[in-house]
Amino acid sequence: MRLDAVRAEIATSARAAGRQPEEITLVVVTKNFPTSDVEHLAALGVLDAGENREQEGSAKASEVLAPMNWHFIGQLQRKKVKSVLEWASVIHSVDRLELAEEIVKRVVGREQVLRVLVQVSLDGAQGRAGARRSELSEIASLLATSPMVYLAGLMAVAPLGQDPRAAFQNLQAIRADFIREFPGALWCSAGMSGDLAAAIEFGATHVRVGSSILGSRPTFG
Ligand SMILES: *Cc1c(COP(=O)(O)O)cnc(C)c1O
């Protein structure tokens, strides 16, 4: 496990960008890795784990006894929202109005506020994950109507085959507008194993790192 090396890379990248390492939360992406790895991470002080499938996340969340904030980072189907809300405390990947609608409906009666990020597409391509920039305001406004939702910020993935610095610079501009409209939505979930330094340079507050900590992903049941 290369947790210390990744923590050091985050700290170095933060300082290089004139930021404090403490401003950045490491979400370890445990998808495809077994529950025992999550327990090991918890023993090493990791408090945030990311999963991208409802069933797999739900199974691990029920097995891990250590305190863990579970982040849902994958493409979400409307019919899975209800079950994701049973174990996740953060959803990063709301990219459609119908998902926001379903979340607002399903959070009623929750004990804890659900943190939600709106995922924005940085390549403008149709059919890929992420809302268009022009859709962000409407999705976020709907989420913000619920007292049980904390509209936390934006999430993005750098498009494959493009310079991540250009992509995250674009994200920084999108985010500046977003924060003007939603002043409390200060989180920025961006950066994975291959591009976390670039994401931190352009303002990421949450990096989602899997393979550079846990190795290449095995297939999971
Ligand atoms: C798998 C995944 C990650 C982690 O990717 P690595 O390259 O293994 O660090 C981050 N974000 C999302 C949305 C993912 O699906």
Tab-separated table of N, CA and C and ligand atoms in Angstrom, residues 29 31 52 73 155 157 192-193 208-211 217, ligand 1:
chain	number	residue	atom	x	y	z
A	29	VAL	N	-10.181	5.525	-3.221
A	29	VAL	CA	-11.182	4.813	-4.030
A	29	VAL	C	-10.932	3.317	-3.910
A	31	LYS	N	-13.066	0.838	-4.834
A	31	LYS	CA	-13.837	-0.008	-5.772
A	31	LYS	C	-12.964	-1.149	-6.279
A	52	ASN	N	-18.011	3.203	-6.514
A	52	ASN	CA	-18.769	3.647	-7.681
A	52	ASN	C	-19.925	2.731	-8.051
A	73	ILE	N	-19.109	7.838	-5.956
A	73	ILE	CA	-18.443	8.636	-6.995
A	73	ILE	C	-18.799	8.183	-8.409
A	155	MET	N	-17.857	18.373	-8.852
A	155	MET	CA	-16.956	17.242	-9.102
A	155	MET	C	-16.703	17.156	-10.596
A	157	VAL	N	-14.077	14.948	-13.755
A	157	VAL	CA	-13.022	14.014	-14.182
A	157	VAL	C	-12.372	14.633	-15.411
A	192	MET	N	-7.247	12.310	-9.773
A	192	MET	CA	-7.169	10.881	-9.519
A	192	MET	C	-5.682	10.521	-9.485
A	193	SER	N	-5.379	9.231	-9.545
A	193	SER	CA	-3.967	8.841	-9.424
A	193	SER	C	-3.061	9.589	-10.400
A	208	ARG	N	-9.618	11.930	-5.468
A	208	ARG	CA	-10.148	10.557	-5.421
A	208	ARG	C	-9.090	9.634	-5.991
A	209	VAL	N	-8.405	8.928	-5.104
A	209	VAL	CA	-7.231	8.177	-5.559
A	209	VAL	C	-7.387	6.695	-5.238
A	210	GLY	N	-7.254	5.873	-6.263
A	210	GLY	CA	-7.350	4.426	-6.076
A	210	GLY	C	-6.039	3.732	-6.362
A	211	SER	N	-5.745	3.541	-7.654
A	211	SER	CA	-4.660	2.638	-8.044
A	211	SER	C	-3.291	3.044	-7.516
A	217	ARG	N	-6.352	-2.553	-10.149
A	217	ARG	CA	-7.573	-3.090	-9.569
A	217	ARG	C	-7.852	-4.532	-9.950
B	1	LIG	C1	-11.934	4.790	-10.241
B	1	LIG	C2	-12.165	6.236	-10.051
B	1	LIG	C3	-11.179	7.049	-9.446
B	1	LIG	C4	-9.830	6.528	-9.006
B	1	LIG	O1	-9.036	6.302	-10.127
B	1	LIG	P1	-7.487	5.879	-9.969
B	1	LIG	O2	-6.932	6.161	-11.313
B	1	LIG	O3	-7.478	4.437	-9.599
B	1	LIG	O4	-6.887	6.726	-8.926
B	1	LIG	C5	-11.487	8.381	-9.249
B	1	LIG	N1	-12.676	8.907	-9.634
B	1	LIG	C6	-13.631	8.169	-10.217
B	1	LIG	C7	-14.911	8.817	-10.615
B	1	LIG	C8	-13.411	6.807	-10.442
B	1	LIG	O5	-14.367	6.085	-11.025
